[in-house]
């Protein structure tokens, strides 16, 4: 097996979902405007700005050797061209602290959020976006590249494209709702535009600019440290045809191919798999009636992981890094059934010789689940929303055991 040693076993968070008070981010503004589609604002989140050492200690206590977290562009560059040394130092401290504990820091540059000024300038529909992103990547690289174990440039830039394949597309009300929310954010920012990669926009224009942004950011990172492994992470459900195979082929050509083309010169491809997705003749379908569902509305289908890893490696030839896999579960017992089955499907793929760098569970802790607010529970660890006290769930102990058995 061409797997680098040691295999990385980790858990993930993302800045906006755990830090709290990310007030210069585009999504923070969307949470605040009148007509917001967010169930509630992110507020203090898990207050990881104050509690990040405990977060790393949790990783350590579970016997994991990897922590994936993201740096918040809107803290590092709160106004265009004004870079904050203090915030770069903050993230560098987290990375160094991980290293001191033999924990590999996997750093994501863009986990859905961007600075508010960037969205108001057109976000990933603005031709300047790749250069702006690469300049940010350069600043991060110069401060953190020495400590980072891997850098993920983008988290799931294919999410919108995936959405366009749904046979239950956004209702007219929802589409209007997005337009109203974006217009309010533009107005509040004194602009006529407000574009956020993860919400409806001109998807094809965005893909072209994301491709350029990814390549330029990778070049900026490599210029600082040539041997720093760089990749991006895609949402990859285990797509299965319910009818003619050509529907599946068309789905893959549209949703995967443009993004697979971006990773040709990368060191790895990150994949994030939560469930399977049934592809009918006209597009993707909701879970079939009678299937067990998760709290997040996905089909409970842990073996999706192995299938997705196998498919992406066959399609790209790249080493695979599972940068997210997990389950929204109100009842932790469902997560305890999910974990062993998901990992067994990964074991089988690795036994077959597919190169896998590591497995990172989403998420280390319950956190701000975007538009759904705090109502979904992806965490191995529960967080008290008033005291920010972290309490590992039984599934955290189970994960630690499963990892130990494989170490
Ligand atoms: C995202 C996370 C999110 C998770 C669960 C992934 O698509 O990267 O930010 O919390 O799914 O919905």
mmCIF file of C-alpha atoms in Angstrom, residues 5-302:
data_model
loop_
_atom_site.group_PDB
_atom_site.id
_atom_site.type_symbol
_atom_site.label_atom_id
_atom_site.label_comp_id
_atom_site.label_asym_id
_atom_site.label_seq_id
_atom_site.Cartn_x
_atom_site.Cartn_y
_atom_site.Cartn_z
ATOM 1 C CA UNK A 5 2.988 6.670 7.433
ATOM 2 C CA UNK A 6 1.552 7.323 9.776
ATOM 3 C CA UNK A 7 -2.017 7.205 8.541
ATOM 4 C CA UNK A 8 -3.755 10.354 9.738
ATOM 5 C CA UNK A 9 -6.758 9.911 12.023
ATOM 6 C CA UNK A 10 -8.466 13.144 12.846
ATOM 7 C CA UNK A 11 -11.512 15.253 13.471
ATOM 8 C CA UNK A 12 -12.453 18.548 11.859
ATOM 9 C CA UNK A 13 -13.922 21.942 12.594
ATOM 10 C CA UNK A 14 -14.315 25.080 10.472
ATOM 11 C CA UNK A 15 -13.685 28.619 11.691
ATOM 12 C CA UNK A 16 -17.114 30.145 11.237
ATOM 13 C CA UNK A 17 -18.843 27.116 12.720
ATOM 14 C CA UNK A 18 -16.901 27.053 15.990
ATOM 15 C CA UNK A 19 -15.028 30.317 16.624
ATOM 16 C CA UNK A 20 -17.938 32.712 17.143
ATOM 17 C CA UNK A 21 -18.278 36.430 16.406
ATOM 18 C CA UNK A 22 -16.848 36.189 12.927
ATOM 19 C CA UNK A 23 -18.248 39.636 12.286
ATOM 20 C CA UNK A 24 -16.412 40.532 9.076
ATOM 21 C CA UNK A 25 -17.496 37.401 7.203
ATOM 22 C CA UNK A 26 -20.033 37.403 4.391
ATOM 23 C CA UNK A 27 -22.115 34.691 6.034
ATOM 24 C CA UNK A 28 -22.237 36.569 9.356
ATOM 25 C CA UNK A 29 -23.923 39.412 7.500
ATOM 26 C CA UNK A 30 -26.379 37.023 5.812
ATOM 27 C CA UNK A 31 -27.358 35.772 9.272
ATOM 28 C CA UNK A 32 -28.148 39.332 10.375
ATOM 29 C CA UNK A 33 -30.066 40.907 7.499
ATOM 30 C CA UNK A 34 -33.795 41.255 7.480
ATOM 31 C CA UNK A 35 -35.286 38.342 5.568
ATOM 32 C CA UNK A 36 -32.378 36.059 6.470
ATOM 33 C CA UNK A 37 -32.842 32.373 5.635
ATOM 34 C CA UNK A 38 -30.723 31.360 8.616
ATOM 35 C CA UNK A 39 -32.634 29.661 11.421
ATOM 36 C CA UNK A 40 -30.539 31.625 13.932
ATOM 37 C CA UNK A 41 -27.273 33.604 13.953
ATOM 38 C CA UNK A 42 -23.926 31.951 14.719
ATOM 39 C CA UNK A 43 -23.263 34.312 17.668
ATOM 40 C CA UNK A 44 -20.597 32.940 19.979
ATOM 41 C CA UNK A 45 -20.645 29.515 18.258
ATOM 42 C CA UNK A 46 -18.472 27.217 20.430
ATOM 43 C CA UNK A 47 -16.284 30.161 21.431
ATOM 44 C CA UNK A 48 -13.267 28.326 20.075
ATOM 45 C CA UNK A 49 -11.426 31.627 19.909
ATOM 46 C CA UNK A 50 -11.087 31.248 23.651
ATOM 47 C CA UNK A 51 -11.302 27.454 23.881
ATOM 48 C CA UNK A 52 -9.078 26.278 20.993
ATOM 49 C CA UNK A 53 -6.525 24.725 23.329
ATOM 50 C CA UNK A 54 -9.297 22.526 24.758
ATOM 51 C CA UNK A 55 -10.274 21.584 21.221
ATOM 52 C CA UNK A 56 -6.745 20.416 20.489
ATOM 53 C CA UNK A 57 -6.658 18.656 23.879
ATOM 54 C CA UNK A 58 -9.808 16.765 22.877
ATOM 55 C CA UNK A 59 -8.103 15.575 19.690
ATOM 56 C CA UNK A 60 -5.170 14.434 21.809
ATOM 57 C CA UNK A 61 -7.381 12.732 24.391
ATOM 58 C CA UNK A 62 -9.043 10.679 21.650
ATOM 59 C CA UNK A 63 -5.648 9.403 20.506
ATOM 60 C CA UNK A 64 -5.953 11.186 17.148
ATOM 61 C CA UNK A 65 -2.915 12.475 15.260
ATOM 62 C CA UNK A 66 -4.602 15.053 13.061
ATOM 63 C CA UNK A 67 -6.758 18.174 13.480
ATOM 64 C CA UNK A 68 -8.387 19.873 10.524
ATOM 65 C CA UNK A 69 -9.367 23.497 11.080
ATOM 66 C CA UNK A 70 -9.819 26.515 8.850
ATOM 67 C CA UNK A 71 -8.339 29.979 8.909
ATOM 68 C CA UNK A 72 -10.864 32.799 8.539
ATOM 69 C CA UNK A 73 -9.959 35.059 5.664
ATOM 70 C CA UNK A 74 -12.186 37.830 7.055
ATOM 71 C CA UNK A 75 -10.152 37.989 10.263
ATOM 72 C CA UNK A 76 -6.815 37.877 8.451
ATOM 73 C CA UNK A 77 -7.862 40.499 5.863
ATOM 74 C CA UNK A 78 -10.836 42.315 7.418
ATOM 75 C CA UNK A 79 -10.536 45.141 4.891
ATOM 76 C CA UNK A 80 -9.008 44.706 1.479
ATOM 77 C CA UNK A 81 -5.179 44.752 1.657
ATOM 78 C CA UNK A 82 -5.197 45.194 5.443
ATOM 79 C CA UNK A 83 -3.627 42.032 6.759
ATOM 80 C CA UNK A 84 -3.728 41.325 10.453
ATOM 81 C CA UNK A 85 -0.486 40.063 11.923
ATOM 82 C CA UNK A 86 -2.291 39.314 15.172
ATOM 83 C CA UNK A 87 -4.769 36.935 13.531
ATOM 84 C CA UNK A 88 -2.102 35.241 11.439
ATOM 85 C CA UNK A 89 -0.232 34.713 14.714
ATOM 86 C CA UNK A 90 -3.370 33.240 16.258
ATOM 87 C CA UNK A 91 -3.710 30.541 13.598
ATOM 88 C CA UNK A 92 0.051 29.918 13.593
ATOM 89 C CA UNK A 93 -0.168 29.320 17.345
ATOM 90 C CA UNK A 94 -2.857 26.687 16.839
ATOM 91 C CA UNK A 95 -0.741 24.924 14.209
ATOM 92 C CA UNK A 96 2.391 25.048 16.387
ATOM 93 C CA UNK A 97 0.449 23.825 19.421
ATOM 94 C CA UNK A 98 -0.774 20.844 17.361
ATOM 95 C CA UNK A 99 2.781 20.090 16.228
ATOM 96 C CA UNK A 100 4.018 20.170 19.833
ATOM 97 C CA UNK A 101 1.491 17.420 20.543
ATOM 98 C CA UNK A 102 2.354 15.359 17.465
ATOM 99 C CA UNK A 103 -0.934 16.308 15.860
ATOM 100 C CA UNK A 104 -0.813 17.092 12.143
ATOM 101 C CA UNK A 105 -2.533 20.416 11.394
ATOM 102 C CA UNK A 106 -4.603 20.203 8.200
ATOM 103 C CA UNK A 107 -5.420 23.802 7.307
ATOM 104 C CA UNK A 108 -8.355 24.854 5.117
ATOM 105 C CA UNK A 109 -8.137 28.277 3.473
ATOM 106 C CA UNK A 110 -11.755 28.648 2.359
ATOM 107 C CA UNK A 111 -14.452 26.807 4.295
ATOM 108 C CA UNK A 112 -17.526 28.506 2.783
ATOM 109 C CA UNK A 113 -16.918 31.963 4.286
ATOM 110 C CA UNK A 114 -15.105 34.911 2.720
ATOM 111 C CA UNK A 115 -14.658 38.499 3.877
ATOM 112 C CA UNK A 116 -17.732 40.651 3.520
ATOM 113 C CA UNK A 117 -15.813 43.100 1.282
ATOM 114 C CA UNK A 118 -14.986 40.187 -1.051
ATOM 115 C CA UNK A 119 -18.646 39.133 -1.395
ATOM 116 C CA UNK A 120 -19.691 42.734 -1.943
ATOM 117 C CA UNK A 121 -17.159 42.978 -4.781
ATOM 118 C CA UNK A 122 -18.822 40.002 -6.503
ATOM 119 C CA UNK A 123 -17.209 37.095 -4.672
ATOM 120 C CA UNK A 124 -16.285 34.244 -7.019
ATOM 121 C CA UNK A 125 -18.088 35.984 -9.858
ATOM 122 C CA UNK A 126 -15.537 38.811 -9.845
ATOM 123 C CA UNK A 127 -12.580 38.345 -12.203
ATOM 124 C CA UNK A 128 -10.181 39.632 -9.515
ATOM 125 C CA UNK A 129 -11.136 36.818 -7.133
ATOM 126 C CA UNK A 130 -8.299 34.379 -8.001
ATOM 127 C CA UNK A 131 -5.595 37.001 -7.450
ATOM 128 C CA UNK A 132 -7.217 38.205 -4.208
ATOM 129 C CA UNK A 133 -7.424 34.644 -2.917
ATOM 130 C CA UNK A 134 -3.830 33.880 -3.939
ATOM 131 C CA UNK A 135 -2.591 36.958 -2.093
ATOM 132 C CA UNK A 136 -4.377 35.761 1.044
ATOM 133 C CA UNK A 137 -2.908 32.265 0.518
ATOM 134 C CA UNK A 138 0.558 33.789 0.272
ATOM 135 C CA UNK A 139 0.138 35.584 3.618
ATOM 136 C CA UNK A 140 -1.105 32.422 5.294
ATOM 137 C CA UNK A 141 1.698 30.392 3.744
ATOM 138 C CA UNK A 142 4.375 32.764 4.965
ATOM 139 C CA UNK A 143 3.100 32.415 8.523
ATOM 140 C CA UNK A 144 1.882 28.803 8.698
ATOM 141 C CA UNK A 145 3.367 26.712 5.867
ATOM 142 C CA UNK A 146 6.211 25.484 8.042
ATOM 143 C CA UNK A 147 3.801 23.946 10.557
ATOM 144 C CA UNK A 148 0.916 22.787 8.361
ATOM 145 C CA UNK A 149 0.838 19.146 7.379
ATOM 146 C CA UNK A 150 -1.591 19.646 4.448
ATOM 147 C CA UNK A 151 -3.465 22.612 3.027
ATOM 148 C CA UNK A 152 -6.961 22.360 1.570
ATOM 149 C CA UNK A 153 -7.588 25.439 -0.586
ATOM 150 C CA UNK A 154 -11.385 25.083 -0.989
ATOM 151 C CA UNK A 155 -14.008 23.188 0.956
ATOM 152 C CA UNK A 156 -16.677 21.716 -1.340
ATOM 153 C CA UNK A 157 -16.626 24.276 -4.156
ATOM 154 C CA UNK A 158 -18.835 21.773 -6.050
ATOM 155 C CA UNK A 159 -21.797 22.071 -3.682
ATOM 156 C CA UNK A 160 -23.844 24.405 -5.890
ATOM 157 C CA UNK A 161 -23.272 22.221 -8.921
ATOM 158 C CA UNK A 162 -24.423 19.219 -6.915
ATOM 159 C CA UNK A 163 -27.579 21.150 -6.008
ATOM 160 C CA UNK A 164 -28.417 21.827 -9.637
ATOM 161 C CA UNK A 165 -28.901 18.068 -10.137
ATOM 162 C CA UNK A 166 -31.618 17.735 -7.549
ATOM 163 C CA UNK A 167 -35.032 16.673 -8.855
ATOM 164 C CA UNK A 168 -36.467 18.547 -5.897
ATOM 165 C CA UNK A 169 -34.932 21.928 -6.739
ATOM 166 C CA UNK A 170 -35.333 25.065 -4.719
ATOM 167 C CA UNK A 171 -38.939 26.179 -4.583
ATOM 168 C CA UNK A 172 -39.766 29.538 -6.127
ATOM 169 C CA UNK A 173 -40.197 30.856 -2.571
ATOM 170 C CA UNK A 174 -36.718 29.723 -1.593
ATOM 171 C CA UNK A 175 -35.215 31.206 -4.744
ATOM 172 C CA UNK A 176 -36.910 34.509 -3.951
ATOM 173 C CA UNK A 177 -35.742 34.166 -0.371
ATOM 174 C CA UNK A 178 -32.110 33.861 -1.459
ATOM 175 C CA UNK A 179 -32.445 36.813 -3.816
ATOM 176 C CA UNK A 180 -33.966 38.957 -1.031
ATOM 177 C CA UNK A 181 -31.281 37.967 1.477
ATOM 178 C CA UNK A 182 -28.445 38.669 -0.991
ATOM 179 C CA UNK A 183 -29.985 42.014 -1.997
ATOM 180 C CA UNK A 184 -30.250 43.041 1.651
ATOM 181 C CA UNK A 185 -26.592 42.094 2.225
ATOM 182 C CA UNK A 186 -25.515 44.032 -0.871
ATOM 183 C CA UNK A 187 -27.448 47.094 0.289
ATOM 184 C CA UNK A 188 -26.009 46.864 3.797
ATOM 185 C CA UNK A 189 -22.546 46.756 2.206
ATOM 186 C CA UNK A 190 -23.181 49.728 -0.076
ATOM 187 C CA UNK A 191 -22.909 47.526 -3.162
ATOM 188 C CA UNK A 192 -25.183 46.278 -5.914
ATOM 189 C CA UNK A 193 -23.780 42.759 -5.574
ATOM 190 C CA UNK A 194 -23.270 40.149 -2.907
ATOM 191 C CA UNK A 195 -22.088 36.726 -3.983
ATOM 192 C CA UNK A 196 -21.257 33.789 -1.720
ATOM 193 C CA UNK A 197 -19.829 30.631 -3.284
ATOM 194 C CA UNK A 198 -22.009 28.254 -1.355
ATOM 195 C CA UNK A 199 -25.333 29.935 -2.203
ATOM 196 C CA UNK A 200 -27.052 30.201 -5.588
ATOM 197 C CA UNK A 201 -25.169 32.252 -8.146
ATOM 198 C CA UNK A 202 -23.669 31.981 -11.610
ATOM 199 C CA UNK A 203 -22.232 28.519 -10.970
ATOM 200 C CA UNK A 204 -20.344 28.086 -14.226
ATOM 201 C CA UNK A 205 -18.654 31.479 -13.980
ATOM 202 C CA UNK A 206 -17.702 30.652 -10.401
ATOM 203 C CA UNK A 207 -16.195 27.282 -11.346
ATOM 204 C CA UNK A 208 -13.833 28.877 -13.863
ATOM 205 C CA UNK A 209 -12.646 31.422 -11.289
ATOM 206 C CA UNK A 210 -12.354 28.828 -8.529
ATOM 207 C CA UNK A 211 -10.143 26.747 -10.848
ATOM 208 C CA UNK A 212 -7.881 29.754 -11.370
ATOM 209 C CA UNK A 213 -7.987 30.637 -7.671
ATOM 210 C CA UNK A 214 -7.065 27.110 -6.677
ATOM 211 C CA UNK A 215 -4.105 26.996 -9.101
ATOM 212 C CA UNK A 216 -2.835 30.431 -8.051
ATOM 213 C CA UNK A 217 -3.218 29.689 -4.348
ATOM 214 C CA UNK A 218 -1.395 26.390 -4.776
ATOM 215 C CA UNK A 219 1.440 28.213 -6.562
ATOM 216 C CA UNK A 220 1.598 30.776 -3.734
ATOM 217 C CA UNK A 221 1.755 28.022 -1.115
ATOM 218 C CA UNK A 222 4.385 26.053 -3.020
ATOM 219 C CA UNK A 223 6.493 29.175 -3.551
ATOM 220 C CA UNK A 224 6.845 29.374 0.210
ATOM 221 C CA UNK A 225 7.244 25.652 0.838
ATOM 222 C CA UNK A 226 7.654 23.443 -2.199
ATOM 223 C CA UNK A 227 6.985 20.173 -0.371
ATOM 224 C CA UNK A 228 3.781 21.308 1.344
ATOM 225 C CA UNK A 229 0.990 18.929 0.246
ATOM 226 C CA UNK A 230 -1.852 20.942 -1.296
ATOM 227 C CA UNK A 231 -5.285 19.851 -2.513
ATOM 228 C CA UNK A 232 -8.960 20.741 -2.392
ATOM 229 C CA UNK A 233 -11.938 18.936 -0.881
ATOM 230 C CA UNK A 234 -15.074 17.968 -2.763
ATOM 231 C CA UNK A 235 -18.499 16.852 -1.630
ATOM 232 C CA UNK A 236 -18.676 13.319 -3.011
ATOM 233 C CA UNK A 237 -21.824 11.375 -2.193
ATOM 234 C CA UNK A 238 -21.822 7.746 -3.294
ATOM 235 C CA UNK A 239 -23.806 8.329 -6.499
ATOM 236 C CA UNK A 240 -25.752 5.259 -7.601
ATOM 237 C CA UNK A 241 -27.925 4.906 -10.699
ATOM 238 C CA UNK A 242 -31.521 3.833 -10.101
ATOM 239 C CA UNK A 243 -32.168 3.586 -13.813
ATOM 240 C CA UNK A 244 -30.065 3.987 -16.941
ATOM 241 C CA UNK A 245 -26.313 4.224 -16.357
ATOM 242 C CA UNK A 246 -26.039 7.144 -18.761
ATOM 243 C CA UNK A 247 -27.807 9.392 -16.225
ATOM 244 C CA UNK A 248 -25.040 8.621 -13.739
ATOM 245 C CA UNK A 249 -22.396 9.324 -16.378
ATOM 246 C CA UNK A 250 -24.022 12.676 -17.172
ATOM 247 C CA UNK A 251 -24.195 13.516 -13.467
ATOM 248 C CA UNK A 252 -20.496 12.762 -13.016
ATOM 249 C CA UNK A 253 -19.515 14.689 -16.102
ATOM 250 C CA UNK A 254 -21.325 17.760 -14.834
ATOM 251 C CA UNK A 255 -20.710 17.621 -11.068
ATOM 252 C CA UNK A 256 -17.316 15.921 -10.767
ATOM 253 C CA UNK A 257 -15.386 16.352 -14.006
ATOM 254 C CA UNK A 258 -14.778 20.135 -13.832
ATOM 255 C CA UNK A 259 -13.427 19.738 -10.316
ATOM 256 C CA UNK A 260 -11.386 16.613 -11.028
ATOM 257 C CA UNK A 261 -9.718 18.663 -13.768
ATOM 258 C CA UNK A 262 -8.556 21.152 -11.107
ATOM 259 C CA UNK A 263 -6.627 18.574 -9.086
ATOM 260 C CA UNK A 264 -4.297 17.303 -11.823
ATOM 261 C CA UNK A 265 -1.240 18.995 -10.299
ATOM 262 C CA UNK A 266 -2.323 18.516 -6.687
ATOM 263 C CA UNK A 267 -0.740 16.227 -4.138
ATOM 264 C CA UNK A 268 -4.043 14.696 -3.010
ATOM 265 C CA UNK A 269 -7.777 15.043 -3.384
ATOM 266 C CA UNK A 270 -9.941 15.574 -0.322
ATOM 267 C CA UNK A 271 -13.313 13.867 -0.331
ATOM 268 C CA UNK A 272 -16.280 14.462 1.961
ATOM 269 C CA UNK A 273 -18.912 11.773 2.012
ATOM 270 C CA UNK A 274 -22.021 11.583 4.159
ATOM 271 C CA UNK A 275 -24.394 9.270 2.320
ATOM 272 C CA UNK A 276 -25.393 7.869 -1.012
ATOM 273 C CA UNK A 277 -27.244 9.794 -3.673
ATOM 274 C CA UNK A 278 -29.645 8.045 -5.992
ATOM 275 C CA UNK A 279 -29.498 9.254 -9.581
ATOM 276 C CA UNK A 280 -32.682 8.799 -11.581
ATOM 277 C CA UNK A 281 -33.149 9.502 -15.292
ATOM 278 C CA UNK A 282 -33.823 13.206 -14.583
ATOM 279 C CA UNK A 283 -31.416 13.902 -11.747
ATOM 280 C CA UNK A 284 -30.732 13.128 -8.106
ATOM 281 C CA UNK A 285 -33.551 11.834 -5.957
ATOM 282 C CA UNK A 286 -34.399 12.110 -2.270
ATOM 283 C CA UNK A 287 -33.851 8.928 -0.193
ATOM 284 C CA UNK A 288 -36.308 6.168 -1.107
ATOM 285 C CA UNK A 289 -39.330 5.829 1.212
ATOM 286 C CA UNK A 290 -38.723 3.554 4.175
ATOM 287 C CA UNK A 291 -34.961 4.122 4.310
ATOM 288 C CA UNK A 292 -33.457 5.028 7.679
ATOM 289 C CA UNK A 293 -32.663 8.736 7.768
ATOM 290 C CA UNK A 294 -30.178 10.777 9.759
ATOM 291 C CA UNK A 295 -31.056 13.916 11.685
ATOM 292 C CA UNK A 296 -29.777 15.923 8.712
ATOM 293 C CA UNK A 297 -32.201 14.155 6.361
ATOM 294 C CA UNK A 298 -29.607 11.997 4.598
ATOM 295 C CA UNK A 299 -30.076 8.292 4.125
ATOM 296 C CA UNK A 300 -28.197 6.327 6.804
ATOM 297 C CA UNK A 301 -25.689 4.652 4.513
ATOM 298 C CA UNK A 302 -22.210 4.412 6.078
#
